[in-house]
Short mmCIF file of C-alpha atoms in Angstrom, two decimals:
data_model
loop_
_atom_site.label_atom_id
_atom_site.label_comp_id
_atom_site.label_asym_id
_atom_site.label_seq_id
_atom_site.Cartn_x
_atom_site.Cartn_y
_atom_site.Cartn_z
CA ASP A 5 -35.22 86.41 -91.82
CA THR A 6 -36.81 85.54 -88.51
CA VAL A 7 -35.15 82.77 -86.42
CA VAL A 8 -37.55 80.72 -84.25
CA THR A 9 -36.02 78.80 -81.38
CA ALA A 10 -38.19 76.03 -79.80
CA LYS A 11 -37.43 74.41 -76.44
CA PHE A 12 -39.00 71.07 -75.53
CA VAL A 13 -39.33 70.48 -71.78
CA ALA A 14 -40.15 66.88 -70.84
CA ASP A 15 -40.81 65.27 -67.48
CA THR A 16 -38.28 62.35 -67.42
CA THR A 17 -39.17 61.13 -63.93
CA ASN A 18 -41.27 58.21 -65.18
CA LEU A 19 -38.63 57.31 -67.79
CA GLN A 20 -35.88 57.21 -65.19
CA ALA A 21 -38.03 55.18 -62.83
CA GLY A 22 -38.80 52.70 -65.61
CA ALA A 23 -35.13 52.38 -66.47
CA LYS A 24 -34.31 51.65 -62.86
CA ARG A 25 -36.97 48.94 -62.74
CA VAL A 26 -35.59 47.33 -65.89
CA THR A 27 -32.05 47.48 -64.52
CA SER A 28 -33.23 46.01 -61.20
CA SER A 29 -35.06 43.21 -63.00
CA LEU A 30 -32.01 42.38 -65.10
CA GLN A 31 -29.87 42.29 -61.95
CA SER A 32 -32.38 39.95 -60.28
CA VAL A 33 -32.25 37.63 -63.28
CA ASP A 34 -28.45 37.67 -63.15
CA ASP A 35 -28.45 36.95 -59.41
CA GLY A 36 -30.95 34.15 -59.95
CA VAL A 37 -28.77 32.55 -62.59
CA ARG A 38 -25.75 32.75 -60.32
CA LYS A 39 -27.66 31.26 -57.38
CA SER A 40 -29.09 28.52 -59.57
CA ALA A 41 -25.60 27.63 -60.72
CA LEU A 42 -24.42 27.48 -57.11
CA SER A 43 -27.47 25.44 -56.15
CA MET A 44 -26.87 22.97 -58.95
CA GLY A 45 -23.28 22.65 -57.85
CA ALA A 46 -24.36 21.97 -54.28
CA LEU A 47 -27.00 19.51 -55.48
CA LYS A 48 -24.43 17.67 -57.58
CA ALA A 49 -22.04 17.53 -54.62
CA GLY A 50 -24.89 16.26 -52.45
CA PHE A 51 -25.72 13.51 -54.92
CA LEU A 52 -22.07 12.50 -55.11
CA GLY A 53 -21.90 12.43 -51.30
CA VAL A 54 -24.99 10.26 -51.06
CA ALA A 55 -23.66 7.92 -53.75
CA ALA A 56 -20.32 7.61 -51.95
CA ALA A 57 -22.05 6.94 -48.63
CA ALA A 58 -24.32 4.34 -50.25
CA GLY A 59 -21.33 2.65 -51.85
CA ALA A 60 -19.46 2.56 -48.53
CA PHE A 61 -22.51 1.14 -46.77
CA ALA A 62 -22.99 -1.51 -49.46
CA LEU A 63 -19.35 -2.52 -49.14
CA LYS A 64 -19.65 -2.79 -45.36
CA VAL A 65 -22.83 -4.87 -45.67
CA GLY A 66 -21.06 -7.15 -48.16
CA ILE A 67 -18.07 -7.64 -45.86
CA ASP A 68 -20.29 -8.23 -42.82
CA ALA A 69 -22.37 -10.72 -44.79
CA VAL A 70 -19.33 -12.74 -45.87
CA LYS A 71 -17.95 -12.77 -42.33
CA ALA A 72 -21.32 -13.85 -40.89
CA ALA A 73 -21.68 -16.64 -43.44
CA ALA A 74 -18.11 -17.84 -42.79
CA GLU A 75 -18.65 -17.89 -39.01
CA GLU A 76 -21.89 -19.81 -39.40
CA GLU A 77 -20.18 -22.36 -41.63
CA LYS A 78 -17.56 -22.99 -38.94
CA ALA A 79 -20.20 -23.38 -36.24
CA VAL A 80 -22.18 -25.86 -38.35
CA VAL A 81 -19.03 -27.90 -38.96
CA LYS A 82 -18.38 -28.05 -35.19
CA LEU A 83 -21.92 -29.23 -34.51
CA LYS A 84 -21.64 -31.81 -37.31
CA THR A 85 -18.39 -33.10 -35.79
CA ALA A 86 -20.00 -33.39 -32.35
CA LEU A 87 -22.87 -35.37 -33.86
CA ASP A 88 -20.48 -37.60 -35.81
CA ASN A 89 -18.59 -38.33 -32.60
CA VAL A 90 -21.73 -39.82 -31.01
CA GLY A 91 -22.84 -41.57 -34.19
CA GLN A 92 -25.64 -39.13 -35.06
CA GLY A 93 -24.16 -37.03 -37.84
CA PHE A 94 -27.15 -37.94 -40.02
CA ARG A 95 -29.34 -35.73 -37.78
CA LEU A 96 -27.56 -32.48 -38.67
CA ASP A 97 -30.26 -31.19 -41.02
CA GLU A 98 -32.93 -31.94 -38.42
CA LEU A 99 -31.03 -29.99 -35.74
CA GLU A 100 -30.35 -27.09 -38.08
CA THR A 101 -34.09 -26.81 -38.73
CA PHE A 102 -34.68 -26.96 -34.97
CA ILE A 103 -32.13 -24.18 -34.42
CA ASP A 104 -33.64 -21.95 -37.11
CA ASN A 105 -37.21 -22.41 -35.86
CA THR A 106 -36.12 -21.82 -32.27
CA GLN A 107 -34.23 -18.61 -32.97
CA ARG A 108 -37.11 -17.15 -34.93
CA ALA A 109 -39.61 -18.06 -32.20
CA THR A 110 -37.60 -17.00 -29.17
CA GLY A 111 -35.18 -14.29 -30.32
CA VAL A 112 -32.17 -16.33 -29.18
CA ALA A 113 -29.67 -16.22 -32.05
CA ASP A 114 -28.30 -19.32 -33.74
CA ASP A 115 -24.76 -18.29 -32.83
CA GLU A 116 -25.81 -18.91 -29.20
CA LEU A 117 -28.00 -21.94 -29.82
CA ARG A 118 -25.56 -23.91 -31.95
CA PRO A 119 -22.62 -24.09 -29.49
CA ALA A 120 -25.03 -24.72 -26.61
CA LEU A 121 -26.58 -27.61 -28.51
CA GLN A 122 -23.12 -28.88 -29.42
CA ALA A 123 -22.13 -29.03 -25.72
CA LEU A 124 -25.32 -30.86 -24.82
CA VAL A 125 -24.93 -33.37 -27.66
CA THR A 126 -21.43 -34.15 -26.43
CA ALA A 127 -22.62 -34.49 -22.82
CA THR A 128 -25.66 -36.67 -23.50
CA GLY A 129 -24.70 -38.53 -26.67
CA SER A 130 -28.24 -37.96 -27.88
CA ALA A 131 -29.54 -35.32 -30.29
CA THR A 132 -33.07 -35.73 -28.92
CA GLU A 133 -32.07 -35.30 -25.29
CA ALA A 134 -29.83 -32.39 -26.23
CA GLN A 135 -32.79 -30.56 -27.79
CA ASP A 136 -34.92 -31.11 -24.68
CA LEU A 137 -32.15 -29.87 -22.39
CA LEU A 138 -31.49 -26.86 -24.61
CA THR A 139 -35.12 -25.82 -24.20
CA ILE A 140 -34.71 -26.00 -20.42
CA ALA A 141 -31.43 -24.09 -20.57
CA MET A 142 -33.11 -21.32 -22.59
CA ASP A 143 -35.89 -21.05 -20.01
CA ILE A 144 -33.38 -20.79 -17.16
CA SER A 145 -31.36 -18.22 -19.08
CA ALA A 146 -34.45 -16.08 -19.73
CA ALA A 147 -35.60 -16.31 -16.10
CA THR A 148 -32.25 -15.65 -14.42
CA GLY A 149 -30.54 -13.37 -16.94
CA ARG A 150 -27.59 -15.77 -17.14
CA ASP A 151 -26.03 -16.22 -20.58
CA LEU A 152 -27.07 -19.34 -22.46
CA THR A 153 -23.51 -20.64 -22.73
CA SER A 154 -23.06 -20.73 -18.94
CA VAL A 155 -26.47 -22.31 -18.37
CA SER A 156 -26.08 -24.95 -21.07
CA THR A 157 -22.63 -25.86 -19.69
CA ALA A 158 -24.16 -26.30 -16.23
CA VAL A 159 -27.01 -28.39 -17.65
CA ALA A 160 -24.50 -30.52 -19.57
CA LYS A 161 -22.67 -31.19 -16.31
CA GLY A 162 -25.99 -32.09 -14.71
CA ALA A 163 -26.51 -34.68 -17.45
CA ASN A 164 -23.31 -36.28 -16.15
CA GLY A 165 -24.46 -36.22 -12.51
CA GLN A 166 -22.83 -32.94 -11.43
CA PHE A 167 -25.56 -30.61 -10.16
CA MET A 168 -23.63 -28.07 -8.08
CA GLN A 169 -23.19 -25.57 -10.89
CA ILE A 170 -26.75 -25.71 -12.13
CA ASN A 171 -28.05 -25.29 -8.57
CA ARG A 172 -25.85 -22.22 -8.16
CA LEU A 173 -26.99 -20.70 -11.46
CA THR A 174 -30.63 -21.15 -10.43
CA ASN A 175 -29.90 -19.49 -7.05
CA GLY A 176 -30.52 -22.70 -5.13
CA ALA A 177 -34.08 -23.05 -6.42
CA ILE A 178 -33.92 -26.82 -6.89
CA ASN A 179 -35.38 -28.88 -4.06
CA PRO A 180 -32.41 -30.32 -2.07
CA ALA A 181 -34.21 -33.67 -1.77
CA ILE A 182 -34.40 -33.90 -5.57
CA LEU A 183 -30.74 -32.95 -5.93
CA ALA A 184 -29.82 -35.66 -3.45
CA THR A 185 -31.27 -38.33 -5.76
CA LYS A 186 -28.76 -37.35 -8.49
CA ASP A 187 -31.49 -38.34 -10.93
CA MET A 188 -31.33 -36.09 -14.00
CA GLY A 189 -34.90 -36.98 -14.94
CA LEU A 190 -36.20 -35.70 -11.60
CA VAL A 191 -33.97 -32.63 -11.75
CA THR A 192 -35.18 -31.87 -15.29
CA ALA A 193 -38.82 -32.15 -14.20
CA GLU A 194 -38.12 -29.75 -11.32
CA LEU A 195 -36.40 -27.28 -13.64
CA ASN A 196 -39.37 -27.42 -16.01
CA ARG A 197 -41.73 -26.77 -13.10
CA LEU A 198 -39.70 -23.79 -11.94
CA PHE A 199 -38.70 -22.19 -15.24
CA GLY A 200 -40.82 -23.68 -18.03
CA GLY A 201 -42.12 -21.19 -20.60
CA GLN A 202 -39.79 -18.33 -19.63
CA ALA A 203 -38.02 -18.14 -22.99
CA GLN A 204 -41.26 -17.92 -24.94
CA ALA A 205 -42.69 -15.34 -22.55
CA SER A 206 -39.55 -13.24 -22.97
CA ALA A 207 -39.86 -13.49 -26.76
CA GLU A 208 -43.31 -11.86 -26.60
CA THR A 209 -42.04 -8.72 -24.85
CA PHE A 210 -41.13 -5.62 -26.85
CA ALA A 211 -37.42 -6.32 -26.31
CA GLY A 212 -37.95 -9.91 -27.42
CA LYS A 213 -39.72 -8.84 -30.59
CA LEU A 214 -36.86 -6.48 -31.42
CA LYS A 215 -34.42 -9.39 -31.04
CA ARG A 216 -36.51 -11.48 -33.38
CA LEU A 217 -36.45 -8.70 -35.97
CA GLU A 218 -32.68 -8.46 -35.57
CA ILE A 219 -32.39 -12.20 -36.14
CA ALA A 220 -34.46 -11.95 -39.32
CA TYR A 221 -32.08 -9.25 -40.58
CA ASN A 222 -28.99 -11.29 -39.62
CA GLU A 223 -30.37 -14.34 -41.40
CA LEU A 224 -30.87 -12.25 -44.53
CA LEU A 225 -27.30 -11.00 -44.19
CA GLU A 226 -25.96 -14.55 -43.84
CA ALA A 227 -27.95 -15.69 -46.87
CA PHE A 228 -26.47 -12.83 -48.89
CA GLY A 229 -23.00 -13.75 -47.67
CA GLU A 230 -23.48 -17.40 -48.59
CA GLY A 231 -24.58 -16.40 -52.08
CA PHE A 232 -21.61 -14.07 -52.43
CA ILE A 233 -19.17 -16.76 -51.31
CA GLY A 234 -20.82 -19.33 -53.57
CA ALA A 235 -20.43 -17.05 -56.57
CA PHE A 236 -16.67 -16.92 -56.08
CA THR A 237 -15.86 -20.36 -54.70
CA ASP A 238 -17.03 -22.71 -57.41
CA ASP A 239 -13.43 -23.76 -58.00
CA LEU A 240 -12.25 -23.51 -54.40
CA ASP A 241 -12.32 -26.29 -51.84
CA SER A 242 -13.59 -24.22 -48.88
CA THR A 243 -14.39 -20.79 -47.50
CA ASP A 244 -10.88 -20.69 -46.00
CA ASP A 245 -9.45 -20.93 -49.52
CA PHE A 246 -11.73 -18.10 -50.58
CA MET A 247 -10.61 -15.87 -47.69
CA ALA A 248 -6.98 -16.67 -48.48
CA SER A 249 -7.59 -15.66 -52.09
CA LEU A 250 -9.04 -12.34 -50.96
CA LYS A 251 -5.89 -11.60 -48.98
CA LYS A 252 -3.77 -12.07 -52.11
CA MET A 253 -5.85 -9.59 -54.15
#
């Protein structure tokens, strides 16, 4: 019998190259899956971080709102008491509207306006005169850079015939002959001539407009705080009772 031996010689280069490409592709898929898993984990952590930050911010806003509303309540009560003491407590709502309109127009916050108005009401015994003098005090404050509290205190003293402090705060701008008369009407007219319109002019500057925006935000915050307090104080006598209850929680 004859034995035939056959040898098959094949070029495996392309086969090996193809196998390597398949292996490389599978490795890429595996790496992609791993990276995706890591990315999802990072994304989840990021979302949790954002949620935690948002929750912390919301809590801070809530606390600030309650504090702002509580402080405003106290200031309103002080103004109401000052009005009651001169027999004009019935004008509280009118003055609160005046304060709100003034702060929005000038950028001078109600937490400055209210105590200033309170001092002037006490000094003059008249809500109407107090409003007029507050307008003058705001103009002087805007023109000189002096804080409204100091200026309104000086103006209140002027209403009682003491002009030294107001003359000093205005850097001696008041005519000495007018000061010598000790006539508040003449002094007021002189102050209007010298400083009238300064507060409104300041409100129209870029800095003034920013203050007005800040006031709008603060008013929104106070409104939120008042609503929050109201939701929890239906059975409490005052905000102080509410704050005391919070401390016990």
